[in-house]
């Protein structure tokens, strides 16, 4: 195994162990809020995670993106956004709705698409001049990314930024919210649901939520999970308008439309639909030790996507 692949395995273990610890801490406490607070206070762990993710993205995923652009989550997102907002994608969705109404004109500041990139790490969308990106992360890898705990940040009338931190985010102010490799980070359904509800509040009418989640299996292998997410998000007016299975990820886009909010009872049921298979895993000590010594093939380490907590991990 090459030195680069050896380095990749070290990064892989760091990332997977953080996710594993989060799930274990939630299981032990039974309280998603307290386990998340404790996680956010562990500055050393957060910084190590951010550094590892940054290295993987810039040293491994970019190599794959250059050699095989069709596998790139960044390329996929940009292609969708450019078609939807700058092409005829939005108009096509309006016609599909068959609503006999006068649709308002989409408004752009300085002719740019406003994007909130949650869990941005290093702001990978900065290369696209047509995008006005606000990159946020719990623990940014670069100073150009704003610190923000998306689970707890308030939604208000204006977006307030101070000293590279986000104090609040303005409702109905973004054309797009991006959750790229974000939702599987959280150890509970309720936290994933909170993120999606908040995204719905932040999007302007006809805005889109882009969700990308890692999975190297065939598209049908986790179809029940994807269908469950689709049903939950449709209940808050986020209708899926595009789905594509890339080699290592599910890529989805959800369009915001007006809808009556669900009741509190319905919200609890809907939150439970935002599950991932790991939520039901129970590892013994021996299984834990075995997983901590996963062997990666040379090809897998070059591709880099085994580093993430897949839906089948």
PDB file of C-alpha atoms in Angstrom:
ATOM      1  CA  UNK A   1       0.000   0.000   0.000  1.00  0.00           C
ATOM      2  CA  UNK A   2       1.346   3.438  -0.950  1.00  0.00           C
ATOM      3  CA  UNK A   3       2.165   6.130   1.615  1.00  0.00           C
ATOM      4  CA  UNK A   4      -0.775   8.202   0.384  1.00  0.00           C
ATOM      5  CA  UNK A   5      -3.115   5.268   0.946  1.00  0.00           C
ATOM      6  CA  UNK A   6      -1.665   4.708   4.406  1.00  0.00           C
ATOM      7  CA  UNK A   7      -2.316   8.373   5.186  1.00  0.00           C
ATOM      8  CA  UNK A   8      -5.835   7.937   3.868  1.00  0.00           C
ATOM      9  CA  UNK A   9      -6.493   5.036   6.213  1.00  0.00           C
ATOM     10  CA  UNK A  10      -5.453   7.154   9.191  1.00  0.00           C
ATOM     11  CA  UNK A  11      -7.900   9.866   8.114  1.00  0.00           C
ATOM     12  CA  UNK A  12     -10.576   7.229   7.525  1.00  0.00           C
ATOM     13  CA  UNK A  13     -10.229   5.912  11.057  1.00  0.00           C
ATOM     14  CA  UNK A  14     -10.437   9.417  12.543  1.00  0.00           C
ATOM     15  CA  UNK A  15     -13.669  10.251  10.715  1.00  0.00           C
ATOM     16  CA  UNK A  16     -15.421   6.947  11.248  1.00  0.00           C
ATOM     17  CA  UNK A  17     -14.494   6.874  14.918  1.00  0.00           C
ATOM     18  CA  UNK A  18     -16.002  10.332  15.488  1.00  0.00           C
ATOM     19  CA  UNK A  19     -19.305   9.193  14.001  1.00  0.00           C
ATOM     20  CA  UNK A  20     -19.132   5.956  15.960  1.00  0.00           C
ATOM     21  CA  UNK A  21     -18.491   7.817  19.229  1.00  0.00           C
ATOM     22  CA  UNK A  22     -21.410  10.157  18.587  1.00  0.00           C
ATOM     23  CA  UNK A  23     -23.779   7.238  18.073  1.00  0.00           C
ATOM     24  CA  UNK A  24     -22.414   5.473  21.159  1.00  0.00           C
ATOM     25  CA  UNK A  25     -22.730   8.570  23.348  1.00  0.00           C
ATOM     26  CA  UNK A  26     -26.345   9.015  22.267  1.00  0.00           C
ATOM     27  CA  UNK A  27     -27.056   5.369  23.022  1.00  0.00           C
ATOM     28  CA  UNK A  28     -25.552   5.687  26.509  1.00  0.00           C
ATOM     29  CA  UNK A  29     -27.245   8.975  27.448  1.00  0.00           C
ATOM     30  CA  UNK A  30     -30.520   8.562  25.575  1.00  0.00           C
ATOM     31  CA  UNK A  31     -30.537  12.347  25.214  1.00  0.00           C
ATOM     32  CA  UNK A  32     -29.637  13.710  21.787  1.00  0.00           C
ATOM     33  CA  UNK A  33     -29.423  17.294  23.054  1.00  0.00           C
ATOM     34  CA  UNK A  34     -26.927  16.626  25.853  1.00  0.00           C
ATOM     35  CA  UNK A  35     -24.804  14.309  23.710  1.00  0.00           C
ATOM     36  CA  UNK A  36     -24.655  16.985  20.999  1.00  0.00           C
ATOM     37  CA  UNK A  37     -23.695  19.696  23.513  1.00  0.00           C
ATOM     38  CA  UNK A  38     -20.873  17.509  24.819  1.00  0.00           C
ATOM     39  CA  UNK A  39     -19.724  16.852  21.279  1.00  0.00           C
ATOM     40  CA  UNK A  40     -19.656  20.574  20.476  1.00  0.00           C
ATOM     41  CA  UNK A  41     -17.572  21.247  23.587  1.00  0.00           C
ATOM     42  CA  UNK A  42     -14.895  18.765  22.524  1.00  0.00           C
ATOM     43  CA  UNK A  43     -12.809  21.279  20.602  1.00  0.00           C
ATOM     44  CA  UNK A  44      -9.872  18.937  20.041  1.00  0.00           C
ATOM     45  CA  UNK A  45     -12.106  16.293  18.457  1.00  0.00           C
ATOM     46  CA  UNK A  46     -13.854  18.847  16.251  1.00  0.00           C
ATOM     47  CA  UNK A  47     -10.593  20.301  14.991  1.00  0.00           C
ATOM     48  CA  UNK A  48      -9.142  16.878  14.245  1.00  0.00           C
ATOM     49  CA  UNK A  49     -12.302  15.952  12.328  1.00  0.00           C
ATOM     50  CA  UNK A  50     -12.275  19.204  10.326  1.00  0.00           C
ATOM     51  CA  UNK A  51      -8.610  18.806   9.436  1.00  0.00           C
ATOM     52  CA  UNK A  52      -9.145  15.211   8.317  1.00  0.00           C
ATOM     53  CA  UNK A  53     -12.170  16.056   6.170  1.00  0.00           C
ATOM     54  CA  UNK A  54     -10.315  18.947   4.559  1.00  0.00           C
ATOM     55  CA  UNK A  55      -7.384  16.703   3.674  1.00  0.00           C
ATOM     56  CA  UNK A  56      -9.658  14.031   2.214  1.00  0.00           C
ATOM     57  CA  UNK A  57     -11.585  16.494   0.108  1.00  0.00           C
ATOM     58  CA  UNK A  58      -8.620  18.403  -1.285  1.00  0.00           C
ATOM     59  CA  UNK A  59      -6.056  15.606  -1.553  1.00  0.00           C
ATOM     60  CA  UNK A  60      -8.250  12.636  -2.496  1.00  0.00           C
ATOM     61  CA  UNK A  61     -11.681  13.653  -3.758  1.00  0.00           C
ATOM     62  CA  UNK A  62     -10.278  16.363  -6.015  1.00  0.00           C
ATOM     63  CA  UNK A  63      -8.068  13.741  -7.684  1.00  0.00           C
ATOM     64  CA  UNK A  64     -11.139  11.629  -8.370  1.00  0.00           C
ATOM     65  CA  UNK A  65     -13.057  14.680  -9.570  1.00  0.00           C
ATOM     66  CA  UNK A  66     -10.316  15.455 -12.089  1.00  0.00           C
ATOM     67  CA  UNK A  67     -10.069  11.888 -13.359  1.00  0.00           C
ATOM     68  CA  UNK A  68     -13.812  11.171 -13.324  1.00  0.00           C
ATOM     69  CA  UNK A  69     -15.909  14.383 -13.140  1.00  0.00           C
ATOM     70  CA  UNK A  70     -19.189  12.437 -13.200  1.00  0.00           C
ATOM     71  CA  UNK A  71     -18.516  11.167  -9.665  1.00  0.00           C
ATOM     72  CA  UNK A  72     -18.270  14.661  -8.168  1.00  0.00           C
ATOM     73  CA  UNK A  73     -20.917  15.947  -5.744  1.00  0.00           C
ATOM     74  CA  UNK A  74     -19.652  19.497  -6.420  1.00  0.00           C
ATOM     75  CA  UNK A  75     -20.095  19.143 -10.188  1.00  0.00           C
ATOM     76  CA  UNK A  76     -23.533  17.585  -9.731  1.00  0.00           C
ATOM     77  CA  UNK A  77     -24.751  20.403  -7.498  1.00  0.00           C
ATOM     78  CA  UNK A  78     -23.469  23.121  -9.806  1.00  0.00           C
ATOM     79  CA  UNK A  79     -24.984  21.426 -12.864  1.00  0.00           C
ATOM     80  CA  UNK A  80     -28.366  21.208 -11.169  1.00  0.00           C
ATOM     81  CA  UNK A  81     -28.340  24.792  -9.858  1.00  0.00           C
ATOM     82  CA  UNK A  82     -27.262  26.288 -13.175  1.00  0.00           C
ATOM     83  CA  UNK A  83     -30.007  24.400 -15.004  1.00  0.00           C
ATOM     84  CA  UNK A  84     -32.719  25.153 -12.440  1.00  0.00           C
ATOM     85  CA  UNK A  85     -32.018  28.847 -11.861  1.00  0.00           C
ATOM     86  CA  UNK A  86     -30.154  29.975 -14.974  1.00  0.00           C
ATOM     87  CA  UNK A  87     -31.715  27.564 -17.446  1.00  0.00           C
ATOM     88  CA  UNK A  88     -35.313  26.411 -17.810  1.00  0.00           C
ATOM     89  CA  UNK A  89     -35.427  24.001 -14.872  1.00  0.00           C
ATOM     90  CA  UNK A  90     -37.606  26.174 -12.657  1.00  0.00           C
ATOM     91  CA  UNK A  91     -40.011  26.889 -15.523  1.00  0.00           C
ATOM     92  CA  UNK A  92     -40.343  23.167 -16.199  1.00  0.00           C
ATOM     93  CA  UNK A  93     -41.291  22.567 -12.562  1.00  0.00           C
ATOM     94  CA  UNK A  94     -43.897  25.313 -12.737  1.00  0.00           C
ATOM     95  CA  UNK A  95     -45.498  23.663 -15.746  1.00  0.00           C
ATOM     96  CA  UNK A  96     -45.426  20.276 -14.046  1.00  0.00           C
ATOM     97  CA  UNK A  97     -47.327  21.707 -11.079  1.00  0.00           C
ATOM     98  CA  UNK A  98     -50.254  22.576 -13.396  1.00  0.00           C
ATOM     99  CA  UNK A  99     -51.152  25.494 -11.146  1.00  0.00           C
ATOM    100  CA  UNK A 100     -52.965  28.251 -12.983  1.00  0.00           C
ATOM    101  CA  UNK A 101     -51.283  31.159 -11.206  1.00  0.00           C
ATOM    102  CA  UNK A 102     -49.020  34.067 -12.055  1.00  0.00           C
ATOM    103  CA  UNK A 103     -45.641  32.910 -10.822  1.00  0.00           C
ATOM    104  CA  UNK A 104     -43.451  35.650  -9.343  1.00  0.00           C
ATOM    105  CA  UNK A 105     -40.154  36.449 -10.994  1.00  0.00           C
ATOM    106  CA  UNK A 106     -37.152  34.930  -9.257  1.00  0.00           C
ATOM    107  CA  UNK A 107     -35.049  37.692  -7.747  1.00  0.00           C
ATOM    108  CA  UNK A 108     -31.254  37.595  -7.736  1.00  0.00           C
ATOM    109  CA  UNK A 109     -28.836  39.956  -6.008  1.00  0.00           C
ATOM    110  CA  UNK A 110     -26.099  40.952  -8.449  1.00  0.00           C
ATOM    111  CA  UNK A 111     -27.415  38.195 -10.748  1.00  0.00           C
ATOM    112  CA  UNK A 112     -26.094  35.517  -8.392  1.00  0.00           C
ATOM    113  CA  UNK A 113     -27.697  32.432  -6.854  1.00  0.00           C
ATOM    114  CA  UNK A 114     -27.623  32.705  -3.050  1.00  0.00           C
ATOM    115  CA  UNK A 115     -26.416  29.453  -1.484  1.00  0.00           C
ATOM    116  CA  UNK A 116     -26.134  28.409   2.153  1.00  0.00           C
ATOM    117  CA  UNK A 117     -23.604  25.579   2.277  1.00  0.00           C
ATOM    118  CA  UNK A 118     -24.062  23.794   5.615  1.00  0.00           C
ATOM    119  CA  UNK A 119     -21.162  21.658   6.781  1.00  0.00           C
ATOM    120  CA  UNK A 120     -19.063  23.381   4.153  1.00  0.00           C
ATOM    121  CA  UNK A 121     -15.659  22.585   5.713  1.00  0.00           C
ATOM    122  CA  UNK A 122     -13.587  24.515   3.140  1.00  0.00           C
ATOM    123  CA  UNK A 123     -16.144  26.228   0.837  1.00  0.00           C
ATOM    124  CA  UNK A 124     -15.807  24.022  -2.269  1.00  0.00           C
ATOM    125  CA  UNK A 125     -18.383  26.093  -4.204  1.00  0.00           C
ATOM    126  CA  UNK A 126     -16.302  29.270  -4.126  1.00  0.00           C
ATOM    127  CA  UNK A 127     -14.974  28.506  -7.618  1.00  0.00           C
ATOM    128  CA  UNK A 128     -18.346  29.272  -9.240  1.00  0.00           C
ATOM    129  CA  UNK A 129     -18.723  32.995  -9.904  1.00  0.00           C
ATOM    130  CA  UNK A 130     -22.476  32.677 -10.426  1.00  0.00           C
ATOM    131  CA  UNK A 131     -22.966  31.619  -6.799  1.00  0.00           C
ATOM    132  CA  UNK A 132     -23.110  33.886  -3.756  1.00  0.00           C
ATOM    133  CA  UNK A 133     -22.137  31.331  -1.099  1.00  0.00           C
ATOM    134  CA  UNK A 134     -22.397  31.592   2.665  1.00  0.00           C
ATOM    135  CA  UNK A 135     -20.267  28.635   3.826  1.00  0.00           C
ATOM    136  CA  UNK A 136     -20.891  27.516   7.422  1.00  0.00           C
ATOM    137  CA  UNK A 137     -19.557  24.679   9.546  1.00  0.00           C
ATOM    138  CA  UNK A 138     -19.579  23.576  13.170  1.00  0.00           C
ATOM    139  CA  UNK A 139     -15.779  23.669  13.079  1.00  0.00           C
ATOM    140  CA  UNK A 140     -14.477  25.276   9.862  1.00  0.00           C
ATOM    141  CA  UNK A 141     -11.274  23.979   8.328  1.00  0.00           C
ATOM    142  CA  UNK A 142     -10.522  27.408   6.812  1.00  0.00           C
ATOM    143  CA  UNK A 143     -10.974  30.943   8.146  1.00  0.00           C
ATOM    144  CA  UNK A 144     -13.091  31.844   5.109  1.00  0.00           C
ATOM    145  CA  UNK A 145     -15.845  29.530   6.401  1.00  0.00           C
ATOM    146  CA  UNK A 146     -18.166  30.835   9.133  1.00  0.00           C
ATOM    147  CA  UNK A 147     -18.592  28.987  12.416  1.00  0.00           C
ATOM    148  CA  UNK A 148     -22.191  27.898  12.956  1.00  0.00           C
ATOM    149  CA  UNK A 149     -24.029  25.171  14.846  1.00  0.00           C
ATOM    150  CA  UNK A 150     -26.866  24.763  12.372  1.00  0.00           C
ATOM    151  CA  UNK A 151     -28.984  22.811  14.867  1.00  0.00           C
ATOM    152  CA  UNK A 152     -29.216  25.761  17.250  1.00  0.00           C
ATOM    153  CA  UNK A 153     -28.651  28.919  15.175  1.00  0.00           C
ATOM    154  CA  UNK A 154     -31.747  31.193  15.286  1.00  0.00           C
ATOM    155  CA  UNK A 155     -33.817  31.970  12.202  1.00  0.00           C
ATOM    156  CA  UNK A 156     -34.930  35.595  12.115  1.00  0.00           C
ATOM    157  CA  UNK A 157     -35.544  38.601   9.904  1.00  0.00           C
ATOM    158  CA  UNK A 158     -31.873  39.162   9.050  1.00  0.00           C
ATOM    159  CA  UNK A 159     -28.632  37.261   8.743  1.00  0.00           C
ATOM    160  CA  UNK A 160     -26.118  38.482  11.314  1.00  0.00           C
ATOM    161  CA  UNK A 161     -22.423  37.618  11.002  1.00  0.00           C
ATOM    162  CA  UNK A 162     -19.782  38.607  13.531  1.00  0.00           C
ATOM    163  CA  UNK A 163     -16.088  37.669  13.718  1.00  0.00           C
ATOM    164  CA  UNK A 164     -16.533  34.741  11.315  1.00  0.00           C
ATOM    165  CA  UNK A 165     -19.462  33.407  13.324  1.00  0.00           C
ATOM    166  CA  UNK A 166     -23.142  33.227  12.389  1.00  0.00           C
ATOM    167  CA  UNK A 167     -25.436  34.771  15.000  1.00  0.00           C
ATOM    168  CA  UNK A 168     -28.672  34.323  13.036  1.00  0.00           C
ATOM    169  CA  UNK A 169     -29.938  33.439   9.559  1.00  0.00           C
ATOM    170  CA  UNK A 170     -32.687  35.241   7.671  1.00  0.00           C
ATOM    171  CA  UNK A 171     -35.843  33.334   6.820  1.00  0.00           C
ATOM    172  CA  UNK A 172     -36.880  32.934   3.174  1.00  0.00           C
ATOM    173  CA  UNK A 173     -33.595  34.434   1.991  1.00  0.00           C
ATOM    174  CA  UNK A 174     -31.692  31.673   0.147  1.00  0.00           C
ATOM    175  CA  UNK A 175     -32.192  30.233  -3.314  1.00  0.00           C
ATOM    176  CA  UNK A 176     -30.487  27.041  -2.214  1.00  0.00           C
ATOM    177  CA  UNK A 177     -29.437  25.246   0.961  1.00  0.00           C
ATOM    178  CA  UNK A 178     -26.841  22.491   0.529  1.00  0.00           C
ATOM    179  CA  UNK A 179     -26.518  19.482   2.839  1.00  0.00           C
ATOM    180  CA  UNK A 180     -23.571  17.658   1.296  1.00  0.00           C
ATOM    181  CA  UNK A 181     -22.491  14.713   3.464  1.00  0.00           C
ATOM    182  CA  UNK A 182     -24.187  16.418   6.419  1.00  0.00           C
ATOM    183  CA  UNK A 183     -27.259  14.529   7.640  1.00  0.00           C
ATOM    184  CA  UNK A 184     -25.466  11.243   8.326  1.00  0.00           C
ATOM    185  CA  UNK A 185     -23.152  13.174  10.678  1.00  0.00           C
ATOM    186  CA  UNK A 186     -25.999  13.481  13.196  1.00  0.00           C
ATOM    187  CA  UNK A 187     -26.710  10.442  15.402  1.00  0.00           C
ATOM    188  CA  UNK A 188     -30.502  10.884  15.665  1.00  0.00           C
ATOM    189  CA  UNK A 189     -33.536  11.216  13.404  1.00  0.00           C
ATOM    190  CA  UNK A 190     -34.756  14.263  15.315  1.00  0.00           C
ATOM    191  CA  UNK A 191     -31.542  16.190  14.607  1.00  0.00           C
ATOM    192  CA  UNK A 192     -31.710  15.437  10.895  1.00  0.00           C
ATOM    193  CA  UNK A 193     -35.344  16.512  10.889  1.00  0.00           C
ATOM    194  CA  UNK A 194     -34.504  19.771  12.692  1.00  0.00           C
ATOM    195  CA  UNK A 195     -31.954  20.559   9.989  1.00  0.00           C
ATOM    196  CA  UNK A 196     -34.474  19.940   7.211  1.00  0.00           C
ATOM    197  CA  UNK A 197     -37.191  22.022   8.883  1.00  0.00           C
ATOM    198  CA  UNK A 198     -34.715  24.855   9.311  1.00  0.00           C
ATOM    199  CA  UNK A 199     -33.676  24.625   5.673  1.00  0.00           C
ATOM    200  CA  UNK A 200     -37.341  24.914   4.686  1.00  0.00           C
ATOM    201  CA  UNK A 201     -37.631  28.111   6.741  1.00  0.00           C
ATOM    202  CA  UNK A 202     -34.500  29.607   5.182  1.00  0.00           C
ATOM    203  CA  UNK A 203     -35.435  28.917   1.563  1.00  0.00           C
ATOM    204  CA  UNK A 204     -37.385  31.412  -0.488  1.00  0.00           C
ATOM    205  CA  UNK A 205     -40.419  30.144  -2.397  1.00  0.00           C
ATOM    206  CA  UNK A 206     -39.285  27.798  -5.195  1.00  0.00           C
ATOM    207  CA  UNK A 207     -35.860  27.562  -3.603  1.00  0.00           C
ATOM    208  CA  UNK A 208     -34.180  24.160  -3.429  1.00  0.00           C
ATOM    209  CA  UNK A 209     -32.662  21.974  -0.744  1.00  0.00           C
ATOM    210  CA  UNK A 210     -29.837  19.833  -2.126  1.00  0.00           C
ATOM    211  CA  UNK A 211     -29.088  16.705  -0.102  1.00  0.00           C
ATOM    212  CA  UNK A 212     -26.121  14.493  -0.910  1.00  0.00           C
ATOM    213  CA  UNK A 213     -25.457  11.433   1.199  1.00  0.00           C
ATOM    214  CA  UNK A 214     -22.671   8.865   0.720  1.00  0.00           C
ATOM    215  CA  UNK A 215     -23.447   5.326  -0.408  1.00  0.00           C
ATOM    216  CA  UNK A 216     -21.324   3.045  -2.571  1.00  0.00           C
ATOM    217  CA  UNK A 217     -24.015   0.397  -2.956  1.00  0.00           C
ATOM    218  CA  UNK A 218     -26.378   0.107  -5.921  1.00  0.00           C
ATOM    219  CA  UNK A 219     -29.198   2.656  -6.070  1.00  0.00           C
ATOM    220  CA  UNK A 220     -31.900   0.207  -4.980  1.00  0.00           C
ATOM    221  CA  UNK A 221     -29.996  -1.026  -1.899  1.00  0.00           C
ATOM    222  CA  UNK A 222     -31.154   1.868   0.290  1.00  0.00           C
ATOM    223  CA  UNK A 223     -34.262   2.803  -1.670  1.00  0.00           C
ATOM    224  CA  UNK A 224     -36.451   2.491   1.456  1.00  0.00           C
ATOM    225  CA  UNK A 225     -34.346   5.126   3.220  1.00  0.00           C
ATOM    226  CA  UNK A 226     -34.521   7.509   0.261  1.00  0.00           C
ATOM    227  CA  UNK A 227     -38.287   6.981  -0.063  1.00  0.00           C
ATOM    228  CA  UNK A 228     -38.784   7.617   3.658  1.00  0.00           C
ATOM    229  CA  UNK A 229     -36.857  10.904   3.438  1.00  0.00           C
ATOM    230  CA  UNK A 230     -38.855  11.898   0.376  1.00  0.00           C
ATOM    231  CA  UNK A 231     -42.172  11.339   2.162  1.00  0.00           C
ATOM    232  CA  UNK A 232     -41.090  13.284   5.247  1.00  0.00           C
ATOM    233  CA  UNK A 233     -39.821  16.301   3.330  1.00  0.00           C
ATOM    234  CA  UNK A 234     -42.886  16.427   1.066  1.00  0.00           C
ATOM    235  CA  UNK A 235     -45.001  16.931   4.211  1.00  0.00           C
ATOM    236  CA  UNK A 236     -43.289  20.310   4.791  1.00  0.00           C
ATOM    237  CA  UNK A 237     -43.496  21.438   1.175  1.00  0.00           C
ATOM    238  CA  UNK A 238     -40.113  20.157   0.002  1.00  0.00           C
ATOM    239  CA  UNK A 239     -40.918  18.064  -3.047  1.00  0.00           C
ATOM    240  CA  UNK A 240     -38.177  16.033  -4.651  1.00  0.00           C
ATOM    241  CA  UNK A 241     -37.654  17.124  -8.240  1.00  0.00           C
ATOM    242  CA  UNK A 242     -34.374  15.393  -9.022  1.00  0.00           C
ATOM    243  CA  UNK A 243     -32.642  12.225  -7.920  1.00  0.00           C
ATOM    244  CA  UNK A 244     -29.464  10.668  -9.232  1.00  0.00           C
ATOM    245  CA  UNK A 245     -27.276   7.892  -7.882  1.00  0.00           C
ATOM    246  CA  UNK A 246     -23.616   8.643  -8.461  1.00  0.00           C
ATOM    247  CA  UNK A 247     -20.957   5.984  -7.959  1.00  0.00           C
ATOM    248  CA  UNK A 248     -20.571   6.798  -4.260  1.00  0.00           C
ATOM    249  CA  UNK A 249     -23.524   9.026  -3.348  1.00  0.00           C
ATOM    250  CA  UNK A 250     -27.244   9.720  -3.578  1.00  0.00           C
ATOM    251  CA  UNK A 251     -27.870  13.230  -4.973  1.00  0.00           C
ATOM    252  CA  UNK A 252     -31.288  14.817  -4.448  1.00  0.00           C
ATOM    253  CA  UNK A 253     -32.933  18.197  -4.954  1.00  0.00           C
ATOM    254  CA  UNK A 254     -36.151  19.271  -3.186  1.00  0.00           C
ATOM    255  CA  UNK A 255     -38.189  22.302  -4.312  1.00  0.00           C
ATOM    256  CA  UNK A 256     -39.993  24.457  -1.742  1.00  0.00           C
ATOM    257  CA  UNK A 257     -43.701  25.142  -2.249  1.00  0.00           C
ATOM    258  CA  UNK A 258     -46.312  26.565   0.104  1.00  0.00           C
ATOM    259  CA  UNK A 259     -48.034  24.074   2.390  1.00  0.00           C
ATOM    260  CA  UNK A 260     -49.779  24.073   5.763  1.00  0.00           C
ATOM    261  CA  UNK A 261     -47.326  23.140   8.541  1.00  0.00           C
ATOM    262  CA  UNK A 262     -47.725  19.688  10.138  1.00  0.00           C
ATOM    263  CA  UNK A 263     -49.107  19.279  13.645  1.00  0.00           C
ATOM    264  CA  UNK A 264     -46.766  18.472  16.543  1.00  0.00           C
ATOM    265  CA  UNK A 265     -47.928  14.847  16.479  1.00  0.00           C
ATOM    266  CA  UNK A 266     -47.243  14.649  12.762  1.00  0.00           C
ATOM    267  CA  UNK A 267     -43.831  16.250  13.259  1.00  0.00           C
ATOM    268  CA  UNK A 268     -42.770  13.442  15.602  1.00  0.00           C
ATOM    269  CA  UNK A 269     -43.813  10.842  13.048  1.00  0.00           C
ATOM    270  CA  UNK A 270     -42.106  12.725  10.234  1.00  0.00           C
ATOM    271  CA  UNK A 271     -38.892  13.057  12.241  1.00  0.00           C
ATOM    272  CA  UNK A 272     -38.760   9.275  12.634  1.00  0.00           C
ATOM    273  CA  UNK A 273     -38.738   8.959   8.849  1.00  0.00           C
ATOM    274  CA  UNK A 274     -35.337  10.673   8.672  1.00  0.00           C
ATOM    275  CA  UNK A 275     -33.548   7.500   9.729  1.00  0.00           C
ATOM    276  CA  UNK A 276     -30.383   5.863   8.465  1.00  0.00           C
ATOM    277  CA  UNK A 277     -29.521   2.159   8.924  1.00  0.00           C
ATOM    278  CA  UNK A 278     -26.856   2.969  11.534  1.00  0.00           C
ATOM    279  CA  UNK A 279     -29.626   4.156  13.881  1.00  0.00           C
ATOM    280  CA  UNK A 280     -30.569   0.523  14.439  1.00  0.00           C
ATOM    281  CA  UNK A 281     -27.069  -0.947  14.721  1.00  0.00           C
ATOM    282  CA  UNK A 282     -25.902  -2.365  18.032  1.00  0.00           C
ATOM    283  CA  UNK A 283     -22.206  -3.230  18.090  1.00  0.00           C
ATOM    284  CA  UNK A 284     -20.542  -5.595  20.517  1.00  0.00           C
ATOM    285  CA  UNK A 285     -17.025  -4.928  21.740  1.00  0.00           C
ATOM    286  CA  UNK A 286     -15.615  -7.517  19.351  1.00  0.00           C
ATOM    287  CA  UNK A 287     -17.451  -5.979  16.390  1.00  0.00           C
ATOM    288  CA  UNK A 288     -16.226  -2.557  17.464  1.00  0.00           C
ATOM    289  CA  UNK A 289     -12.629  -3.763  17.491  1.00  0.00           C
ATOM    290  CA  UNK A 290     -13.044  -5.430  14.104  1.00  0.00           C
ATOM    291  CA  UNK A 291     -14.479  -2.282  12.531  1.00  0.00           C
ATOM    292  CA  UNK A 292     -11.672  -0.198  13.973  1.00  0.00           C
ATOM    293  CA  UNK A 293      -9.271  -2.256  11.850  1.00  0.00           C
ATOM    294  CA  UNK A 294     -11.081  -2.184   8.524  1.00  0.00           C
ATOM    295  CA  UNK A 295      -8.830  -2.965   5.596  1.00  0.00           C
ATOM    296  CA  UNK A 296      -9.150  -0.693   2.583  1.00  0.00           C
ATOM    297  CA  UNK A 297      -8.144  -1.604  -0.943  1.00  0.00           C
ATOM    298  CA  UNK A 298      -5.754   0.634  -2.831  1.00  0.00           C
ATOM    299  CA  UNK A 299      -8.566   1.665  -5.199  1.00  0.00           C
ATOM    300  CA  UNK A 300     -10.930   2.514  -2.336  1.00  0.00           C
ATOM    301  CA  UNK A 301      -8.356   4.706  -0.664  1.00  0.00           C
ATOM    302  CA  UNK A 302      -7.688   6.596  -3.892  1.00  0.00           C
ATOM    303  CA  UNK A 303     -11.406   7.144  -4.417  1.00  0.00           C
ATOM    304  CA  UNK A 304     -11.756   8.290  -0.842  1.00  0.00           C
ATOM    305  CA  UNK A 305     -15.428   7.595  -0.268  1.00  0.00           C
ATOM    306  CA  UNK A 306     -14.859   4.697   2.112  1.00  0.00           C
ATOM    307  CA  UNK A 307     -13.789   7.415   4.539  1.00  0.00           C
ATOM    308  CA  UNK A 308     -17.388   8.403   5.148  1.00  0.00           C
ATOM    309  CA  UNK A 309     -20.105   6.737   7.231  1.00  0.00           C
ATOM    310  CA  UNK A 310     -22.004   5.155   4.341  1.00  0.00           C
ATOM    311  CA  UNK A 311     -25.667   4.291   4.673  1.00  0.00           C
ATOM    312  CA  UNK A 312     -24.535   0.678   4.873  1.00  0.00           C
ATOM    313  CA  UNK A 313     -21.627   1.278   7.298  1.00  0.00           C
TER     314      UNK A 313
END
